[in-house]
Coordinates of C-alpha atoms in Angstrom, one line a residue:
M1 CA -15.2 -16.4 -15.5
T2 CA -18.4 -18.3 -14.6
T3 CA -21.4 -16.4 -13.9
P4 CA -22.3 -16.4 -10.3
T5 CA -25.6 -17.8 -8.8
I6 CA -27.6 -15.9 -6.3
T7 CA -26.5 -18.0 -3.7
G8 CA -22.8 -17.8 -5.1
R9 CA -23.0 -13.9 -4.5
R10 CA -23.2 -14.3 -0.8
L11 CA -20.0 -15.8 -0.7
P12 CA -16.9 -13.5 -0.3
L13 CA -15.5 -12.4 -3.7
V14 CA -12.5 -14.4 -3.5
L15 CA -14.5 -17.6 -3.2
R16 CA -17.0 -16.7 -6.1
N17 CA -14.6 -15.4 -8.3
R18 CA -11.6 -18.0 -8.5
A19 CA -9.6 -15.7 -10.8
F20 CA -9.3 -12.9 -8.5
G21 CA -8.9 -15.1 -5.7
A22 CA -5.7 -16.7 -7.1
V23 CA -4.6 -12.9 -8.0
W24 CA -5.4 -11.8 -4.4
L25 CA -3.7 -14.5 -2.9
G26 CA -0.8 -13.9 -4.9
Q27 CA -0.6 -10.3 -3.6
V28 CA -0.8 -11.5 0.0
C29 CA 2.4 -13.7 -0.8
T30 CA 4.4 -10.7 -2.4
Q31 CA 3.5 -8.2 0.1
A32 CA 3.8 -10.5 3.1
A33 CA 7.5 -11.2 1.8
V34 CA 8.6 -7.7 1.1
R35 CA 6.9 -6.5 4.7
M36 CA 8.4 -9.7 6.2
F37 CA 11.8 -8.7 4.6
Q38 CA 11.5 -4.9 5.8
V39 CA 10.5 -5.7 9.2
G40 CA 13.2 -8.3 9.8
I41 CA 16.2 -6.2 8.4
S42 CA 15.0 -3.2 10.0
W43 CA 15.2 -5.0 13.2
W44 CA 18.4 -6.8 12.2
L45 CA 20.0 -3.4 11.6
I46 CA 18.8 -2.1 15.2
A47 CA 19.7 -5.2 17.2
Y48 CA 22.6 -6.6 15.5
A49 CA 24.1 -5.0 12.8
A50 CA 24.2 -1.2 13.7
S51 CA 23.2 -1.0 17.0
S52 CA 25.5 2.6 17.7
A53 CA 23.5 4.1 14.8
G54 CA 20.4 2.0 14.4
G55 CA 18.0 4.8 14.1
L56 CA 19.8 6.3 10.8
A57 CA 20.8 2.9 9.4
S58 CA 17.0 1.7 9.7
G59 CA 15.7 5.0 8.3
L60 CA 18.4 4.8 5.3
F61 CA 17.1 1.2 4.6
M62 CA 13.2 2.0 4.7
A63 CA 14.2 5.2 2.4
V64 CA 15.8 3.0 0.1
S65 CA 13.2 0.5 0.1
T66 CA 10.6 3.2 -1.3
L67 CA 12.6 5.0 -3.7
P68 CA 11.7 2.6 -6.5
A69 CA 8.1 3.3 -6.4
V70 CA 8.7 6.9 -6.6
A71 CA 11.6 7.0 -9.2
L72 CA 10.2 4.6 -11.8
A73 CA 6.6 5.9 -11.9
P74 CA 6.8 6.9 -15.7
L75 CA 8.4 3.4 -16.8
V76 CA 6.0 1.7 -14.5
A77 CA 3.2 3.5 -16.2
R78 CA 4.3 2.9 -19.9
T79 CA 5.2 -0.8 -18.8
I80 CA 1.5 -1.4 -17.4
A81 CA 0.0 0.2 -20.5
R82 CA 1.8 -2.0 -23.0
W83 CA 2.2 -5.3 -21.3
A84 CA -0.4 -8.0 -20.9
H85 CA -1.0 -7.6 -17.1
R86 CA -0.7 -11.4 -16.1
S87 CA 2.6 -11.6 -17.8
L88 CA 3.8 -8.4 -15.9
L89 CA 2.6 -9.7 -12.3
R90 CA 4.3 -13.2 -13.0
A91 CA 7.7 -11.4 -13.9
A92 CA 7.7 -9.2 -11.2
A93 CA 6.9 -11.7 -8.9
G94 CA 9.3 -14.4 -10.3
G95 CA 12.1 -11.5 -10.5
A96 CA 11.8 -10.9 -6.5
G97 CA 12.0 -14.6 -6.1
A98 CA 15.4 -14.6 -7.5
V99 CA 16.7 -11.8 -5.8
A100 CA 15.5 -13.6 -2.2
T101 CA 17.0 -16.8 -3.4
A102 CA 20.6 -15.3 -4.2
L103 CA 20.3 -13.4 -0.9
A104 CA 19.7 -16.5 1.2
I105 CA 22.5 -18.4 -0.5
W106 CA 24.9 -15.5 0.2
A107 CA 23.8 -15.2 3.7
C108 CA 24.0 -18.9 4.4
A109 CA 27.7 -18.7 2.7
S110 CA 29.0 -15.9 4.6
D111 CA 28.5 -13.1 7.0
L112 CA 26.1 -10.6 5.3
P113 CA 27.5 -7.1 4.6
I114 CA 24.9 -4.3 5.2
A115 CA 25.1 -3.1 1.7
A116 CA 24.1 -6.5 0.6
A117 CA 20.7 -5.7 2.4
Y118 CA 20.2 -2.3 0.8
A119 CA 21.0 -3.7 -2.6
A120 CA 18.4 -6.7 -2.0
T121 CA 15.6 -4.3 -0.6
L122 CA 16.3 -1.8 -3.8
A123 CA 15.8 -4.7 -6.1
L124 CA 12.7 -6.2 -4.4
A125 CA 11.1 -3.0 -4.0
T126 CA 11.7 -2.1 -7.6
C127 CA 9.7 -5.6 -8.4
Q128 CA 6.7 -4.4 -6.1
A129 CA 6.9 -0.7 -7.6
F130 CA 5.8 -2.8 -10.9
F131 CA 3.5 -5.3 -9.1
D132 CA 1.5 -3.2 -7.0
P133 CA 0.2 -0.4 -9.6
C134 CA -0.5 -3.4 -12.1
L135 CA -2.6 -5.1 -10.0
T136 CA -4.6 -2.2 -9.0
T137 CA -5.1 -1.6 -12.7
S138 CA -6.2 -4.9 -13.8
V139 CA -9.3 -5.2 -11.1
P140 CA -11.6 -4.3 -13.7
E141 CA -10.3 -7.3 -15.6
L142 CA -11.0 -9.4 -13.2
V143 CA -14.7 -8.6 -11.5
D144 CA -17.6 -7.0 -12.8
D145 CA -18.4 -3.4 -12.0
E146 CA -20.7 -3.9 -8.9
D147 CA -17.9 -5.8 -7.3
I148 CA -15.2 -3.2 -7.6
E149 CA -15.6 -2.0 -4.1
A150 CA -15.4 -5.5 -2.8
A151 CA -12.3 -6.2 -4.9
T152 CA -10.7 -2.9 -3.9
G153 CA -11.4 -3.9 -0.2
F154 CA -9.8 -7.3 -0.8
E155 CA -6.7 -5.8 -2.5
L156 CA -6.4 -3.5 0.2
S157 CA -6.5 -5.7 2.9
T158 CA -3.6 -7.3 1.5
Q159 CA -1.4 -4.9 2.7
S160 CA -3.1 -5.2 6.2
L161 CA -2.2 -9.1 6.1
A162 CA 1.1 -8.5 4.9
S163 CA 2.1 -6.2 7.9
L164 CA 0.2 -8.6 10.1
G165 CA 2.6 -11.6 8.6
G166 CA 5.6 -9.6 8.4
A167 CA 5.3 -8.1 11.7
L168 CA 4.6 -11.8 13.5
L169 CA 7.6 -13.5 11.3
G170 CA 10.0 -10.9 10.2
A171 CA 11.7 -9.9 13.3
L172 CA 11.1 -13.5 15.0
I173 CA 12.7 -15.1 12.2
V174 CA 15.9 -12.7 12.4
D175 CA 16.1 -13.8 16.1
K176 CA 16.0 -17.5 15.3
A177 CA 17.3 -18.1 11.9
G178 CA 19.0 -14.7 10.9
V179 CA 19.0 -13.0 7.6
A180 CA 19.3 -16.1 5.7
G181 CA 15.9 -18.0 7.2
L182 CA 14.4 -14.6 6.3
A183 CA 15.6 -14.7 2.7
V184 CA 14.5 -18.4 2.2
G185 CA 10.8 -17.2 3.6
C186 CA 10.5 -14.5 1.2
A187 CA 12.0 -16.7 -1.7
A188 CA 8.9 -19.3 -1.0
A189 CA 6.4 -16.7 -0.9
Y190 CA 7.4 -15.0 -4.2
A191 CA 7.4 -18.4 -6.1
A192 CA 3.9 -19.2 -4.4
A193 CA 2.6 -16.0 -5.9
A194 CA 4.2 -16.4 -9.1
L195 CA 2.4 -20.0 -9.7
L196 CA -0.7 -18.3 -8.4
I197 CA -1.1 -15.5 -10.8
T198 CA -0.2 -18.2 -13.6
T199 CA -3.2 -20.3 -12.8
A200 CA -5.6 -17.0 -13.1
R201 CA -7.4 -15.8 -16.3
F202 CA -7.7 -12.3 -16.9
R203 CA -10.5 -10.9 -18.9
T204 CA -9.5 -9.4 -22.3
A205 CA -12.7 -7.9 -23.5
D206 CA -12.2 -4.8 -21.9
S207 CA -8.4 -4.0 -22.6
T208 CA -9.3 -4.9 -26.5
A209 CA -11.8 -2.2 -26.2
D210 CA -9.5 0.0 -24.9
A211 CA -7.2 -0.5 -27.4
A212 CA -9.4 -0.3 -30.0
A213 CA -10.4 3.4 -28.8
E214 CA -6.8 4.3 -28.6
G215 CA -6.4 3.4 -32.1
A216 CA -9.4 5.6 -32.9
G217 CA -7.5 8.5 -31.9
G218 CA -8.6 8.6 -28.2
V219 CA -6.7 11.3 -26.5
A220 CA -7.0 10.0 -23.2
A221 CA -4.7 7.1 -23.7
R222 CA -2.0 9.1 -24.9
R223 CA -2.1 11.6 -22.0
T224 CA 1.0 12.5 -19.8
L225 CA 0.9 12.0 -15.9
R226 CA 0.9 15.7 -15.6
Q227 CA -2.4 15.7 -18.0
I228 CA -4.1 13.0 -16.0
L229 CA -3.9 15.0 -12.7
G230 CA -4.6 18.1 -14.5
A231 CA -7.8 17.1 -15.6
L232 CA -8.9 15.8 -11.8
P233 CA -8.1 18.8 -9.5
Q234 CA -9.4 17.3 -6.5
V235 CA -8.0 14.0 -7.1
R236 CA -4.6 15.7 -7.1
A237 CA -5.6 17.7 -4.0
I238 CA -6.6 14.7 -2.3
L239 CA -3.2 12.7 -3.6
L240 CA -1.0 15.8 -2.3
C241 CA -2.7 16.1 1.0
F242 CA -2.2 12.2 1.8
A243 CA 1.3 12.6 0.3
A244 CA 1.9 15.3 3.1
A245 CA 0.2 13.1 5.9
N246 CA 2.3 10.1 4.7
L247 CA 5.7 12.1 6.0
F248 CA 4.3 11.6 9.5
T249 CA 2.4 8.5 9.2
T250 CA 4.8 6.3 7.5
A251 CA 7.2 7.2 10.0
V252 CA 5.8 4.6 12.5
F253 CA 7.4 1.8 10.6
V254 CA 10.9 3.6 12.0
V255 CA 9.6 4.8 15.2
M256 CA 8.1 1.2 15.8
P257 CA 11.5 -0.9 16.5
L258 CA 13.2 2.4 18.1
Y259 CA 10.5 2.5 20.7
T260 CA 10.6 -1.3 21.3
A261 CA 14.6 -1.0 21.7
S262 CA 14.9 2.3 23.6
V263 CA 11.4 2.8 25.5
L264 CA 10.1 -0.9 25.9
H265 CA 13.4 -2.7 26.1
G266 CA 12.0 -5.7 24.3
D267 CA 12.8 -8.1 21.8
G268 CA 11.6 -9.6 18.3
S269 CA 8.3 -10.4 19.8
T270 CA 7.8 -6.8 21.1
V271 CA 8.1 -5.9 17.5
A272 CA 5.7 -8.6 16.3
L273 CA 3.1 -7.4 18.5
L274 CA 3.3 -3.6 17.6
E275 CA 3.5 -4.5 13.8
G276 CA 0.6 -7.0 14.1
S277 CA -1.6 -4.3 15.9
L278 CA -1.1 -2.3 13.0
G279 CA -1.6 -4.7 10.5
A280 CA -4.8 -6.1 12.4
G281 CA -6.4 -2.7 12.5
T282 CA -5.5 -2.4 8.7
L283 CA -7.1 -5.5 8.1
I284 CA -10.5 -4.5 10.1
G285 CA -10.5 -1.1 8.3
S286 CA -9.9 -2.5 4.9
F287 CA -13.1 -4.9 5.6
T288 CA -15.3 -2.3 7.0
G289 CA -14.4 1.0 5.1
A290 CA -17.1 0.4 2.7
R291 CA -19.9 0.7 5.7
V292 CA -18.4 3.9 7.2
P293 CA -21.1 6.3 6.5
G294 CA -20.2 9.8 5.1
R295 CA -18.2 11.3 1.8
P296 CA -14.4 10.5 1.3
T297 CA -13.1 13.6 2.1
V298 CA -15.1 14.0 5.4
V299 CA -14.3 10.2 6.4
G300 CA -10.6 10.8 5.6
S301 CA -10.3 14.1 7.7
L302 CA -11.7 12.2 10.8
C303 CA -9.8 9.4 10.6
L304 CA -6.4 11.4 10.2
A305 CA -7.5 13.6 12.9
M306 CA -8.3 10.2 15.0
M307 CA -4.8 9.2 13.8
A308 CA -3.1 12.2 15.1
F309 CA -4.8 11.6 18.6
V310 CA -3.9 8.0 19.3
L311 CA -0.3 8.1 17.8
A312 CA 0.0 10.9 20.8
V313 CA -0.9 8.5 23.4
P314 CA 2.2 6.6 23.2
G315 CA 4.2 9.5 23.4
L316 CA 2.8 10.2 26.9
V317 CA 2.2 6.8 28.2
A318 CA 5.1 4.2 27.8
A319 CA 3.2 0.5 28.3
R320 CA 3.1 -2.3 25.6
P321 CA -0.9 -2.1 25.6
V322 CA -0.9 1.4 25.2
I323 CA 1.1 1.3 21.9
A324 CA -0.7 -1.7 20.9
G325 CA -4.1 -0.1 21.1
S326 CA -2.8 3.1 19.4
L327 CA -1.4 0.9 16.4
L328 CA -4.7 -1.0 16.3
V329 CA -6.6 2.3 15.8
T330 CA -4.2 3.8 13.3
G331 CA -4.3 0.7 11.3
W332 CA -8.0 0.9 11.2
C333 CA -8.0 4.3 10.2
V334 CA -5.6 3.6 7.5
G335 CA -7.8 0.7 6.0
V336 CA -10.7 2.9 5.9
I337 CA -9.0 5.7 4.1
G338 CA -7.7 3.3 1.4
V339 CA -10.8 1.3 0.5
R340 CA -13.0 4.8 0.3
F341 CA -10.4 6.8 -1.9
V342 CA -9.1 3.8 -3.8
A343 CA -12.7 2.9 -4.7
L344 CA -13.5 6.3 -5.5
F345 CA -10.4 6.8 -7.9
Q346 CA -11.4 3.3 -9.9
R347 CA -14.6 5.0 -10.7
L348 CA -13.4 8.8 -11.3
V349 CA -10.5 8.0 -13.5
P350 CA -10.9 6.9 -17.1
A351 CA -10.3 3.1 -17.9
A352 CA -7.3 4.4 -20.7
D353 CA -5.6 6.5 -17.9
K354 CA -5.7 3.9 -15.2
P355 CA -2.2 2.3 -15.8
A356 CA -0.7 5.9 -15.6
F357 CA -2.7 7.4 -12.5
F358 CA -2.3 4.1 -10.3
A359 CA 1.5 4.4 -10.8
V360 CA 1.9 8.1 -10.3
M361 CA -0.7 7.5 -7.4
Q362 CA 1.7 5.0 -5.7
A363 CA 4.5 7.5 -6.3
V364 CA 3.1 10.6 -5.1
L365 CA 2.2 8.7 -2.0
G366 CA 5.2 7.2 -1.4
A367 CA 7.4 10.4 -2.5
T368 CA 7.5 11.6 1.2
F369 CA 8.4 7.9 2.5
P370 CA 12.1 8.2 1.9
L371 CA 12.5 11.6 3.5
A372 CA 10.2 10.4 6.6
S373 CA 12.4 7.4 7.0
L374 CA 15.7 9.4 6.9
L375 CA 14.2 12.3 8.9
F376 CA 12.6 10.3 11.9
G377 CA 15.6 7.8 11.8
L378 CA 18.1 10.4 11.9
L379 CA 16.0 12.1 14.8
G380 CA 15.8 8.7 16.5
D381 CA 19.3 8.7 17.3
H382 CA 19.0 12.0 19.3
L383 CA 15.2 12.1 20.7
S384 CA 13.5 9.7 22.4
A385 CA 11.0 7.6 20.4
Q386 CA 8.2 9.1 22.4
T387 CA 9.0 12.5 21.4
L388 CA 8.8 11.0 17.8
C389 CA 5.4 10.1 18.5
L390 CA 4.3 13.4 19.6
I391 CA 5.9 14.8 16.3
Q392 CA 4.0 12.5 14.1
A393 CA 0.7 13.6 16.0
A394 CA 1.2 17.0 15.6
G395 CA 2.1 16.6 11.6
L396 CA -1.1 14.8 11.1
L397 CA -3.3 17.9 12.3
P398 CA -2.8 20.1 9.5
A399 CA -3.6 17.2 6.9
A400 CA -6.7 16.5 8.5
V401 CA -7.9 20.2 8.6
F402 CA -7.0 20.6 4.6
L403 CA -8.9 17.2 3.5
G404 CA -12.0 18.5 5.3
L405 CA -11.8 21.8 3.6
L406 CA -11.7 20.2 0.3
G407 CA -15.3 19.7 0.3
D408 CA -17.6 16.7 -0.3
R409 CA -18.2 16.9 -3.9
P410 CA -15.4 15.0 -6.1
T411 CA -15.2 16.7 -9.4
T412 CA -13.0 16.9 -12.7
A413 CA -11.6 19.7 -14.7
T414 CA -13.4 21.1 -17.6
D415 CA -13.6 17.3 -19.2
S416 CA -16.9 16.5 -18.5
D417 CA -17.5 15.6 -22.4
D418 CA -14.3 13.7 -23.1
S419 CA -14.3 11.7 -19.9
S420 CA -17.9 9.8 -19.9
T421 CA -16.2 6.6 -19.2
G422 CA -15.5 7.8 -15.7
G423 CA -17.8 11.0 -16.0
S424 CA -19.8 13.5 -14.1
S425 CA -22.4 10.7 -13.2
T426 CA -20.2 8.4 -11.7
P427 CA -18.6 10.5 -9.0
E428 CA -21.8 10.7 -7.0
P429 CA -22.2 7.2 -6.6
A430 CA -18.6 6.9 -5.9
A431 CA -18.8 8.7 -2.9
T432 CA -21.4 7.5 -1.1
G433 CA -21.0 4.0 -2.5
G434 CA -19.6 2.9 0.6
T435 CA -22.9 3.5 2.5
R436 CA -24.9 1.2 0.5

């Protein structure tokens, strides 16, 4: 990795750090593919395959797509800790590409049964369950410490880019080319990701140092997931708060197609508009989140309250511009929250604990998604989509209040002596780093 010049530092991180840029583009491809698949299949179920019980079918599909991240968290943590990160990222992208290719061949040869779509999303989600936390853990291997927040912003913006790309392509491809065309597009994206990751060079000095520390008897490297979260009480509280909030925020991925079909009476282009608004808002939030003043708990509480307000608006006013604007603001709040808190965790969590922590973070935050998908999918077959919007808004308010009451100062448990790698001197800068 070359040392950037003063002029080079004015360039975006993905341009002046080629290794990170390649991995970031690989993440864009994988998450765009999985989001395109989720949006496309969800719309296929509601509009074509299971229209009489589209809400439940779509909700069950979204629930299945989130199960691996929750169920496999311990395995993911162990795998990330033991395997070379580039090899694991490449294997995950390549495996997903093989699954998408097999699905494309099946869909081209005959009518695709609904069960095959569920099986495919389970396999793709399993690959992504390894890919996402592994990439987050790898950030310090790709960038310098002063670039961690910028890298976090780019990494989280990937999710919004993926939502934007999936929104614009997923439902439209299904309308035009069916599930076969959708699977072909996903396979191409995964193949591109695997090639991009192959070209990137990861640092080895940090991981070698961590391995040496572990060999010297570092206790933190062997801590269980429960011990890691037990040593970070406020981080644990934050994760639980957002897990509760996700029960209502992630339901938007089920509510949007239902809203399109039953309230707006639209087609795939309307789904694209709504998903695109959410993705564009998250993209903006990911790049501007570090500039929002205030400590993470305060910013997060205000963002959750704002999301509650804007999600209630489509429940009262049924119009495309209204719900598009609402989702744009919702996405912005999601992006800001992501940047502020993941950057905070990068500095608070000791390096040896990061593989396990980011795996459990993904699991904890995603734990309520299967329940949310099933619950709101089932309710969608009995209640109007506008009522679902109001339920989402009401559910976010307690989470906003709880997060605001957590306090401004991120603390660890009584481990100030053995957590010097992410110790008591780092939380304060991390909490205010976004304002610099």
